[in-house]
Short mmCIF file of C-alpha atoms in Angstrom, two decimals:
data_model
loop_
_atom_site.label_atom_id
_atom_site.label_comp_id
_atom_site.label_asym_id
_atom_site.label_seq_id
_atom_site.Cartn_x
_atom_site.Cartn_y
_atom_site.Cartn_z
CA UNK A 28 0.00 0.00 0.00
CA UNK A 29 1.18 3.38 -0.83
CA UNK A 30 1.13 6.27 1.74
CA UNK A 31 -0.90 7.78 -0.63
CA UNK A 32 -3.60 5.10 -0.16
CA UNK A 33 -3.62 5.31 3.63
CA UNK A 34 -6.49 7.19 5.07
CA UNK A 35 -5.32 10.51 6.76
CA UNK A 36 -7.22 9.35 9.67
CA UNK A 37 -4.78 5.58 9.94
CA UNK A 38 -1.81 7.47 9.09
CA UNK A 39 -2.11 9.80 12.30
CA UNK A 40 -2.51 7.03 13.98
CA UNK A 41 0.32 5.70 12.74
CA UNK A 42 2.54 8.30 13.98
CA UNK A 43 4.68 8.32 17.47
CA UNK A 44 3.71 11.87 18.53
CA UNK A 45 0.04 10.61 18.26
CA UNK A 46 0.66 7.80 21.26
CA UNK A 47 1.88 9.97 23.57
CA UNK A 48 -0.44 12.76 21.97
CA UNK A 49 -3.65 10.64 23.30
CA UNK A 50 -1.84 9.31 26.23
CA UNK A 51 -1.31 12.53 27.42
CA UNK A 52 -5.19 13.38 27.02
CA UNK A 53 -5.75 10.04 29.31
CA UNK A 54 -3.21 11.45 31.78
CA UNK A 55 -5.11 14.97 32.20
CA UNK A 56 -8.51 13.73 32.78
CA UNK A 57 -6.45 11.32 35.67
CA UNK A 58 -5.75 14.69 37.02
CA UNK A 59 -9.33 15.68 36.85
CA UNK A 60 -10.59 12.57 38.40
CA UNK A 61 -12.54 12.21 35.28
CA UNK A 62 -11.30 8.14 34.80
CA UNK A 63 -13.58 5.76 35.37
CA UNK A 64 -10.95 2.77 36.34
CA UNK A 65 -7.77 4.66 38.18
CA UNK A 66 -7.39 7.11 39.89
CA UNK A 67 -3.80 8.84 40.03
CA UNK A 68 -1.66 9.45 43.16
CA UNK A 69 1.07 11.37 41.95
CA UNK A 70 2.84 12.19 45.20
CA UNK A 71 3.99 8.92 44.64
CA UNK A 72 5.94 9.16 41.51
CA UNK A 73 9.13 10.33 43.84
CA UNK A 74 9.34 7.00 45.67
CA UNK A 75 9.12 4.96 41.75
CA UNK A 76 11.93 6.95 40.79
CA UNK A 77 13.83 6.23 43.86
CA UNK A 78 13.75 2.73 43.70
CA UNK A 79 14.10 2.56 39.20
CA UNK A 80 17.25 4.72 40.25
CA UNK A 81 18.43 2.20 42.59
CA UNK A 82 17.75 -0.52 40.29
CA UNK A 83 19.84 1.01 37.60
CA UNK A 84 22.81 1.62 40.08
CA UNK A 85 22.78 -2.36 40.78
CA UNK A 86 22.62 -3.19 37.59
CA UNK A 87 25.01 -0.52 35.85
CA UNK A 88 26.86 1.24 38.34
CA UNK A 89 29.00 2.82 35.49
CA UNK A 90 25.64 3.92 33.94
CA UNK A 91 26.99 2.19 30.63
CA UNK A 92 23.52 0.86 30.12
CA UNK A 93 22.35 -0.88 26.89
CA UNK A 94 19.07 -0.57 25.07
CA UNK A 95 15.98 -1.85 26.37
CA UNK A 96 15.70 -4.41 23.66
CA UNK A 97 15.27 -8.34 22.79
CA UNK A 98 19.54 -8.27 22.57
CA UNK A 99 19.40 -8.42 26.69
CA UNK A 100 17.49 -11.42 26.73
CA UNK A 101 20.28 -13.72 24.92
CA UNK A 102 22.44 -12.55 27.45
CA UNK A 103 21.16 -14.58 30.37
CA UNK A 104 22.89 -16.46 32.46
CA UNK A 105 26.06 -13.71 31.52
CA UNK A 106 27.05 -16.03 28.32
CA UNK A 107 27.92 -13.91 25.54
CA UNK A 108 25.52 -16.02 22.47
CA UNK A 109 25.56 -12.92 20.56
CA UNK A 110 29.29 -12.19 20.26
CA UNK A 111 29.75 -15.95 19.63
CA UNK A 112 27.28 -15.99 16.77
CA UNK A 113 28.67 -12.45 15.68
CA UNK A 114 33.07 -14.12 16.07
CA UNK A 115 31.13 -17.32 13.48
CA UNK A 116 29.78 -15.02 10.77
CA UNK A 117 33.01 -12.77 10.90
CA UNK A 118 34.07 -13.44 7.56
CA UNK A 119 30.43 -13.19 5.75
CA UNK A 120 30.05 -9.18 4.01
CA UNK A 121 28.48 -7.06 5.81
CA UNK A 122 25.41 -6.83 4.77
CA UNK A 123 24.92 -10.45 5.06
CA UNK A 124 25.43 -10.02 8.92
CA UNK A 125 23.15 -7.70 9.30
CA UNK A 126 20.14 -9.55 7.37
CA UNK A 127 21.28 -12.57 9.82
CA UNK A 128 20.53 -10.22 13.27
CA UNK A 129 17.07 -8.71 11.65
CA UNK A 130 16.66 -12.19 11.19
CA UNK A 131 17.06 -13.40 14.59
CA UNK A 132 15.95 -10.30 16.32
CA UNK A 133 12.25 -9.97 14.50
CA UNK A 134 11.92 -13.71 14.60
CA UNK A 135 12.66 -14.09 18.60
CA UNK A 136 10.58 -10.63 19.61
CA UNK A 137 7.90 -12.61 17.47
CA UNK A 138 7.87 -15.54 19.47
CA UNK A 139 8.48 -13.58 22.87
CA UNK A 140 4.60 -14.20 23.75
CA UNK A 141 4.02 -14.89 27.37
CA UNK A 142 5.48 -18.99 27.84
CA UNK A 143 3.03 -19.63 30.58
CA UNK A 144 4.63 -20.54 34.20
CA UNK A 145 5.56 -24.22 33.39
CA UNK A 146 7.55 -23.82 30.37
CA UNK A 147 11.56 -24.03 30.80
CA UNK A 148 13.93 -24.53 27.73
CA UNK A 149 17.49 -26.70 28.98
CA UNK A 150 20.24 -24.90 26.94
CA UNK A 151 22.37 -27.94 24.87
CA UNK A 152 25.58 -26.01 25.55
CA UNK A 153 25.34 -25.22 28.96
CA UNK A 154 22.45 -27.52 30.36
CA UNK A 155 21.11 -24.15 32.18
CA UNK A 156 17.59 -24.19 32.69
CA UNK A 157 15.70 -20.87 31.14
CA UNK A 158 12.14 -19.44 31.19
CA UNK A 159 10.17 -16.87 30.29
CA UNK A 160 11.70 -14.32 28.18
CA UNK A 161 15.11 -15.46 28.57
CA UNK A 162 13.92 -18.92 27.97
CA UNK A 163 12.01 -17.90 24.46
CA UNK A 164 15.02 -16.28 23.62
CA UNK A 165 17.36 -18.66 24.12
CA UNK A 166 15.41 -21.14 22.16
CA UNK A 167 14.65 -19.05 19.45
CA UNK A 168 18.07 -18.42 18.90
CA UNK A 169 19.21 -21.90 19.05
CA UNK A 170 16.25 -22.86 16.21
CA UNK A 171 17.47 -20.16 13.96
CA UNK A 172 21.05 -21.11 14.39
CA UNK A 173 19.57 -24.65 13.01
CA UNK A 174 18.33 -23.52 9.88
CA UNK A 175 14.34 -23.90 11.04
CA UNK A 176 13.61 -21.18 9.26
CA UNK A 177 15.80 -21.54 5.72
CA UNK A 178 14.62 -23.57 3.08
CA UNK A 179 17.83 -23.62 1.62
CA UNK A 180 20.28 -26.86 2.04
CA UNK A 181 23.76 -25.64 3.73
CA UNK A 182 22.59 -22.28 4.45
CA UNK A 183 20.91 -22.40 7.97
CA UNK A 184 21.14 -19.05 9.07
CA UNK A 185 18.47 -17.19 7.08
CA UNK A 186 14.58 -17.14 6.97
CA UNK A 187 12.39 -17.19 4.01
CA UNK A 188 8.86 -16.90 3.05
CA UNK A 189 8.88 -20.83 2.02
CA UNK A 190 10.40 -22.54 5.49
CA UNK A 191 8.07 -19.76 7.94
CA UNK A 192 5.08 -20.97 5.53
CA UNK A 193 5.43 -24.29 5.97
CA UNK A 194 6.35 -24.19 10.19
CA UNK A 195 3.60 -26.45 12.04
CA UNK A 196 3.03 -27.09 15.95
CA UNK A 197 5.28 -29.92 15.55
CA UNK A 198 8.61 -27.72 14.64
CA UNK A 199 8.28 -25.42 16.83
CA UNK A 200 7.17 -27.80 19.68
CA UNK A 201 10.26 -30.08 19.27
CA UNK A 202 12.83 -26.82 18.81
CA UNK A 203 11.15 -25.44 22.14
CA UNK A 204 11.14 -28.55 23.95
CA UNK A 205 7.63 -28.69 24.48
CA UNK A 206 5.79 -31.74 26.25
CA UNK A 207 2.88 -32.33 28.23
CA UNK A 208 5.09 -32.42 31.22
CA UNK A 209 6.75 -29.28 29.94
CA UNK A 210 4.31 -27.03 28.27
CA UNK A 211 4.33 -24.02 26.45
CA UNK A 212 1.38 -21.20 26.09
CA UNK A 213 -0.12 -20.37 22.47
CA UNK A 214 1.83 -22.86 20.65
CA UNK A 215 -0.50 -22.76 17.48
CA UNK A 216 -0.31 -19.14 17.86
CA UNK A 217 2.83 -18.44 17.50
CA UNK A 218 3.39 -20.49 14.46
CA UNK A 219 0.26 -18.80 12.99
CA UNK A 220 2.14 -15.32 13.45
CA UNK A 221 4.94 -16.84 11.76
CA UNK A 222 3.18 -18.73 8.69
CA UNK A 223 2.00 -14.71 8.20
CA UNK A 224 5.31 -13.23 8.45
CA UNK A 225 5.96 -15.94 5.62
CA UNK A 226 3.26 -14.49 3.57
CA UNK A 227 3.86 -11.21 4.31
CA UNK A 228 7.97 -12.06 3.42
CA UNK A 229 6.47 -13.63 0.30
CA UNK A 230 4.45 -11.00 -1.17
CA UNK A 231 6.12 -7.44 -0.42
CA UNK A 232 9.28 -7.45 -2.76
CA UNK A 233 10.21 -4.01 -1.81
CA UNK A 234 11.10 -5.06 2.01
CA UNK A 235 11.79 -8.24 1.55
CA UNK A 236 13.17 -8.76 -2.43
CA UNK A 237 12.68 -11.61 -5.14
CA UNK A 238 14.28 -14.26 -2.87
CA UNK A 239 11.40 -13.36 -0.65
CA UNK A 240 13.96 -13.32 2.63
CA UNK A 241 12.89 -11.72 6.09
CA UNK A 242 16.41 -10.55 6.58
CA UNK A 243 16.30 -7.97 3.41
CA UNK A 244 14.69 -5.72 5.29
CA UNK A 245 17.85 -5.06 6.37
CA UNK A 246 18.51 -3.64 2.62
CA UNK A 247 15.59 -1.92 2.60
CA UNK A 248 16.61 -0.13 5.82
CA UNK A 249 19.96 0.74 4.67
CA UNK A 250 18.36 2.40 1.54
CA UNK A 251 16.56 4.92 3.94
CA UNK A 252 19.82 5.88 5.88
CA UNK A 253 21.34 9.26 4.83
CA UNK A 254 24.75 10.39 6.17
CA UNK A 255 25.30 7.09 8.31
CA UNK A 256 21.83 8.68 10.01
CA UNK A 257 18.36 7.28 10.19
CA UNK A 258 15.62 8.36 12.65
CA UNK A 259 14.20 6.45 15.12
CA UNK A 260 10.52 7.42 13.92
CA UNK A 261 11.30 6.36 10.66
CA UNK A 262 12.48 3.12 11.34
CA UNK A 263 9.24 2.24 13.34
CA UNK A 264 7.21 3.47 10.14
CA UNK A 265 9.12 1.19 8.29
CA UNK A 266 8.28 -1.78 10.78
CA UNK A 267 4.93 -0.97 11.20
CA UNK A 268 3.98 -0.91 6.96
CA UNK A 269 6.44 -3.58 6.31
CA UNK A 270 4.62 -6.11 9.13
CA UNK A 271 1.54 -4.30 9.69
CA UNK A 272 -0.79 -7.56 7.62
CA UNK A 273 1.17 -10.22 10.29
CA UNK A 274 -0.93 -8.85 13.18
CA UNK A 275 -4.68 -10.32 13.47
CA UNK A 276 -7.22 -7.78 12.28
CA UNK A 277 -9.14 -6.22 15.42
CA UNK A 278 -10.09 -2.74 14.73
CA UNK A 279 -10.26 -0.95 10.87
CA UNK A 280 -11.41 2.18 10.16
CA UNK A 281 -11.73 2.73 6.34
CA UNK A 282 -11.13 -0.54 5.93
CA UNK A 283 -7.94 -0.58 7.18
CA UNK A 284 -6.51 -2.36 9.90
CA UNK A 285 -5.47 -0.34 13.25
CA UNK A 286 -3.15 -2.82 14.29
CA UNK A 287 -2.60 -2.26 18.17
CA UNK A 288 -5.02 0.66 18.32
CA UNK A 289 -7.86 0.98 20.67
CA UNK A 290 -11.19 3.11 21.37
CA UNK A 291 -11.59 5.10 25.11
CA UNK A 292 -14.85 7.11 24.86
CA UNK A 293 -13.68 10.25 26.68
CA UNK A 294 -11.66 10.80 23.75
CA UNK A 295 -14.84 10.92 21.62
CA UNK A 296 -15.01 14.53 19.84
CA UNK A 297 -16.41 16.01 16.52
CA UNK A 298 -12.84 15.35 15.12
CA UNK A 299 -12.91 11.81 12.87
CA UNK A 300 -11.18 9.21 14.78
CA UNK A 301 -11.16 10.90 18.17
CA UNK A 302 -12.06 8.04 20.16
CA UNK A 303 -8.47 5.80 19.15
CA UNK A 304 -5.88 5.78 21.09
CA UNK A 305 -2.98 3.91 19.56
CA UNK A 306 0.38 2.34 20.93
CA UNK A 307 1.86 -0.04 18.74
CA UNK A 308 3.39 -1.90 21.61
CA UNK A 309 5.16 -5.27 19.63
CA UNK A 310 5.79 -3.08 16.98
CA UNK A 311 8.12 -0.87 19.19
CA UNK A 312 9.72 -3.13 20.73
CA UNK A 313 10.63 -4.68 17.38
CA UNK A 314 11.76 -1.42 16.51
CA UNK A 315 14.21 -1.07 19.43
CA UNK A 316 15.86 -4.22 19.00
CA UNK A 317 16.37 -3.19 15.06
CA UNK A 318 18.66 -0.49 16.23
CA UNK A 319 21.89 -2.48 17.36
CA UNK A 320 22.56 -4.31 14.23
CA UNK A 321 22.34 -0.97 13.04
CA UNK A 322 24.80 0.38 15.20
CA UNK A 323 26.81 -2.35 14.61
CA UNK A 324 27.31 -1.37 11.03
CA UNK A 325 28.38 1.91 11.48
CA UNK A 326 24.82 3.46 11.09
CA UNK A 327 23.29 5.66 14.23
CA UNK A 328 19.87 5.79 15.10
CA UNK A 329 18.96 9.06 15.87
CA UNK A 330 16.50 10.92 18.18
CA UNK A 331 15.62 7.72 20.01
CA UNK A 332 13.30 9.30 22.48
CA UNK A 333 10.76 9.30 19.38
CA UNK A 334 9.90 6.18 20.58
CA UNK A 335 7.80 6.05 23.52
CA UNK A 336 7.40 3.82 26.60
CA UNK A 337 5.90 0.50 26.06
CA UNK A 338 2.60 0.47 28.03
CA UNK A 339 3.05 -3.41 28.84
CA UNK A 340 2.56 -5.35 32.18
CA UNK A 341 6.20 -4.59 33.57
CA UNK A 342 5.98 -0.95 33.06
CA UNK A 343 1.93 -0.41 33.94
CA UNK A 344 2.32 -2.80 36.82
CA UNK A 345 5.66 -0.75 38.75
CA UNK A 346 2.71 2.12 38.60
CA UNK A 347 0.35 0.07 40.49
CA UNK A 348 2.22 -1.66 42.75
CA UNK A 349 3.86 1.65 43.72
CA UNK A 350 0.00 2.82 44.57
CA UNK A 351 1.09 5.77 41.60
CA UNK A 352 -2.20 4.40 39.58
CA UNK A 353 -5.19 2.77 41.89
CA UNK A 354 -7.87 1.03 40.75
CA UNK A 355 -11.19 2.53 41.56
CA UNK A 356 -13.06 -0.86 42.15
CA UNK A 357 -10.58 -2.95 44.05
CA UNK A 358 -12.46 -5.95 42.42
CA UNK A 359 -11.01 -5.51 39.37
CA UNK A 360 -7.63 -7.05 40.24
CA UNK A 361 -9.32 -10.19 40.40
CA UNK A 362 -11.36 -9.91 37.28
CA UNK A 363 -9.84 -11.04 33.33
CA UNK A 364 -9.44 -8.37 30.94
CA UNK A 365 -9.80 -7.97 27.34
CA UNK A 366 -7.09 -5.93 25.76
CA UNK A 367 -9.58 -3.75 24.14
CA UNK A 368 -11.26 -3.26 27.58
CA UNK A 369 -11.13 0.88 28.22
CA UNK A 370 -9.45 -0.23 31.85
CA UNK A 371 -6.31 -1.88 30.09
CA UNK A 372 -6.65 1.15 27.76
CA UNK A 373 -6.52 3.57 30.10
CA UNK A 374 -3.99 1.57 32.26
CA UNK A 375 -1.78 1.48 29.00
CA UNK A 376 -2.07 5.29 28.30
CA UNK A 377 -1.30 6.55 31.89
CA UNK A 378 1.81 4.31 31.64
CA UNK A 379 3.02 6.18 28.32
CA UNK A 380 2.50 9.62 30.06
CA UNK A 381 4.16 8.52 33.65
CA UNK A 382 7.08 7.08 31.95
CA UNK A 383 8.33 9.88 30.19
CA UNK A 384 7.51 11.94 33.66
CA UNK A 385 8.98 9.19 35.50
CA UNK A 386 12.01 9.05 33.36
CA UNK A 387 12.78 12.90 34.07
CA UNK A 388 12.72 12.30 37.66
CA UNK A 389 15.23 9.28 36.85
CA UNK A 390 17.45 11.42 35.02
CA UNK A 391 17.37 14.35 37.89
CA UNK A 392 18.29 11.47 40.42
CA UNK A 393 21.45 10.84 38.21
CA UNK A 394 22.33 13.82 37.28
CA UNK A 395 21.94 13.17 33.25
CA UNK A 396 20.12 15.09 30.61
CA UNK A 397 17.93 13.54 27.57
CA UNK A 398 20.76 12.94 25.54
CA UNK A 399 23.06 10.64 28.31
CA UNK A 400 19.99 8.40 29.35
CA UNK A 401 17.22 8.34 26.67
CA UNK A 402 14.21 6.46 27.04
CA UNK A 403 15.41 3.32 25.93
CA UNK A 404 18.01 2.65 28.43
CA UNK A 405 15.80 4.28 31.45
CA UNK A 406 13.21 1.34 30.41
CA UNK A 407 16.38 -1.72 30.21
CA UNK A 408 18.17 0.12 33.47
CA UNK A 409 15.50 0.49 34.62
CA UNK A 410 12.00 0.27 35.23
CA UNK A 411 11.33 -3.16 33.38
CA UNK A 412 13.13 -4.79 36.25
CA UNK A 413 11.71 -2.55 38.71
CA UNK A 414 8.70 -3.81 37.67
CA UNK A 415 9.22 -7.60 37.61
CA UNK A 416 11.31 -6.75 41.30
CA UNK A 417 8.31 -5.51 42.72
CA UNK A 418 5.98 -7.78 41.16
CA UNK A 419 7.98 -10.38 42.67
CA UNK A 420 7.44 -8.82 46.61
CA UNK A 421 3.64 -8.39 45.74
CA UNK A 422 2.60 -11.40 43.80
CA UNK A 423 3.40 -15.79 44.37
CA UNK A 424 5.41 -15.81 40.79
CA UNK A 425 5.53 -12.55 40.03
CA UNK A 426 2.19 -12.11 38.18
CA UNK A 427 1.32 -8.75 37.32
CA UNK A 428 -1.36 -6.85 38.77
CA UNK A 429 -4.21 -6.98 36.41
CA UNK A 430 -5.21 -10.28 34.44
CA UNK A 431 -5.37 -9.64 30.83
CA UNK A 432 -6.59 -12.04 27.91
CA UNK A 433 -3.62 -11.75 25.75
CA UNK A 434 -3.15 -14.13 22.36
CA UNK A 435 0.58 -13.06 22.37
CA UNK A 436 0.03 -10.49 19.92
CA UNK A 437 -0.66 -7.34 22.57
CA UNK A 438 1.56 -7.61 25.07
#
């Protein structure tokens, strides 16, 4: 689709500045008291920042922190997978190594849906036991560095529209170690996002070329850099219209599909399409994790703070465990959630606008400006583990604080 076909309507909605745009409407009518799920404590945001600060001086006492990005994860258990896979493809050009980490980064955030608290994946080389996020990770890498997703003979590390067509349950199952003793969460979904990343590979030549391969979006990423440079914002525009048709269709307006984009009605106005409010969560954080095998080429990603906070469980819950956001009907804590529900909306907004306030009190604690700690490292340093830290004190396992239907393609 060109842009010219978009609706003006979808294509704001496409935009960064429009998430924290709406967010930022959410946030004032918390002030107001004019929410009908939270209400906002804001006296509170001091402590949060206190103990994400504290966090980040564990973790990175140097305050040489990394991106918030799916990179971390392969670094569990302190091996160093990626510099190993980066020392074996040494001698391949350039270009070839980075279509090998889109590759591996797109395909592993892909399959990062929530594993469920049974799931663990046993790591051949080490025989570490990993779950979660790590765990998905770990795996993920290990099945691309088998050639799972190439359908050509002696080339395993590369994924086409032909091999991520043709994945079943039964591949991924046996590459994630998956039994009824050992079970994994939304199986059959994930391989359904995937067989549509293989037609989406398979159709759109201009991201992904004749030989229909996930990693020449790489290329077509390259072609959009100017002066070693390329902004943040329009590296997420290219993620979200290259992978936009992989998502399940919830919401269209024009007959288009919103992707993750959602209605609150105290948005309603005269304006069209008032009532959205979009955040774009999966496709962010595939958009951070695009930005090292960037860097790693010589190109810089600029003006990174584009990018907002992503309004997922980690993030929202630090906000209500800290008592920052509380629910107005204490029931709802026990109560499941639709993602489309206006209280996980509104949750999800109020967590784009406190980050970015939270992150300035952050930076204040440690004495840096915009520039020395964006966004992205204030969410790895940083509140993501503040979050699962506190969820962890609150919660048997860590659970966050609301229960939300979730098919892995949300959160």
């Amino acid at each position: 689709m060109n842009k010219a076909d978009i609706n003006p309507v979808v294509a704001e909605l496409h935009h960064l500045h429009t998430i924290r745009q709406k967010s930022q409407q959410i946030l004032h009518l918390a002030q107001q008291n004019r929410l009908h799920h939270f209400s906002l404590n804001a006296n509170k945001m001091a402590a949060a920042a206190a103990f994400v600060t504290e966090v980040i001086l564990e973790q990175y006492p140097d305050l040489n922190i990394p991106y918030h990005s799916r990179w971390r994860h392969f670094e569990a258990g302190s091996h160093p997978r990626i510099n190993q896979l980066l020392e074996n493809i040494n001698s391949l050009p350039s270009q070839e190594q980075g279509r090998i980490l889109y590759e591996l980064a797109i395909l592993s955030v892909l399959l990062d849906a929530g594993a469920g608290n049974q799931w663990q994946f046993v790591e051949a080389e080490t025989q570490e036991h990993y779950t979660r996020s790590e765990g998905l990770a770990i795996a993920s890498l290990s099945m691309y560095r088998q050639g799972a997703f190439s359908s050509v003979d002696n080339n395993p590390l590369r994924a086409d529209a032909s091999a991520l067509i043709h994945l079943n349950d039964s591949i991924l199952s046996n590459a994630f170690q998956v039994t009824k003793a050992n079970p994994l969460a939304g199986v059959s979904g994930r391989v359904n996002l995937l067989n549509r990343l293989g037609n989406v590979v398979g159709q759109h030549k201009v991201f992904f070329g004749d030989e229909a391969r996930l990693g020449n979006f790489f290329d077509y990423i390259c072609s959009l850099v100017s002066n070693k440079k390329i902004e943040a914002a329009l590296l997420f525009q290219s993620v979200l219209t290259a992978f936009n048709k992989i998502w399940p269709t919830r919401l269209e307006y024009a007959g288009q599909s919103l992707g993750d984009v959602w209605i609150h009605s105290a948005l309603t106005s005269s304006i069209p399409g008032s009532e959205y409010i979009p955040f774009h969560k999966l496709s962010q954080w595939l958009t951070y994790s695009l930005i090292e095998p960037l860097e790693h080429m010589g190109i810089e990603v600029i003006q990174l703070d584009a990018l907002t906070g992503l309004p997922e469980y980690r993030n929202g819950g630090l906000l209500i465990d800290f008592g920052i956001l509380e629910l107005i009907d204490p029931t709802d804590s026990e109560r499941l959630h639709e993602p489309g529900s206006e209280l996980i909306v509104e949750w999800r907004a109020l967590t784009v606008a406190l980050l970015d306030e939270l992150a300035d009190l952050v930076r204040a604690n440690l004495q840096k400006n915009q520039l020395e700690l964006p966004l992205a490292k204030i969410l790895q340093g940083g509140t993501w583990e503040a979050g699962r830290r506190i969820a962890r004190k609150k919660r048997p396992h860590g659970t966050p604080p609301l229960n939300i239907v979730s098919d892995g393609t949300v959160f």
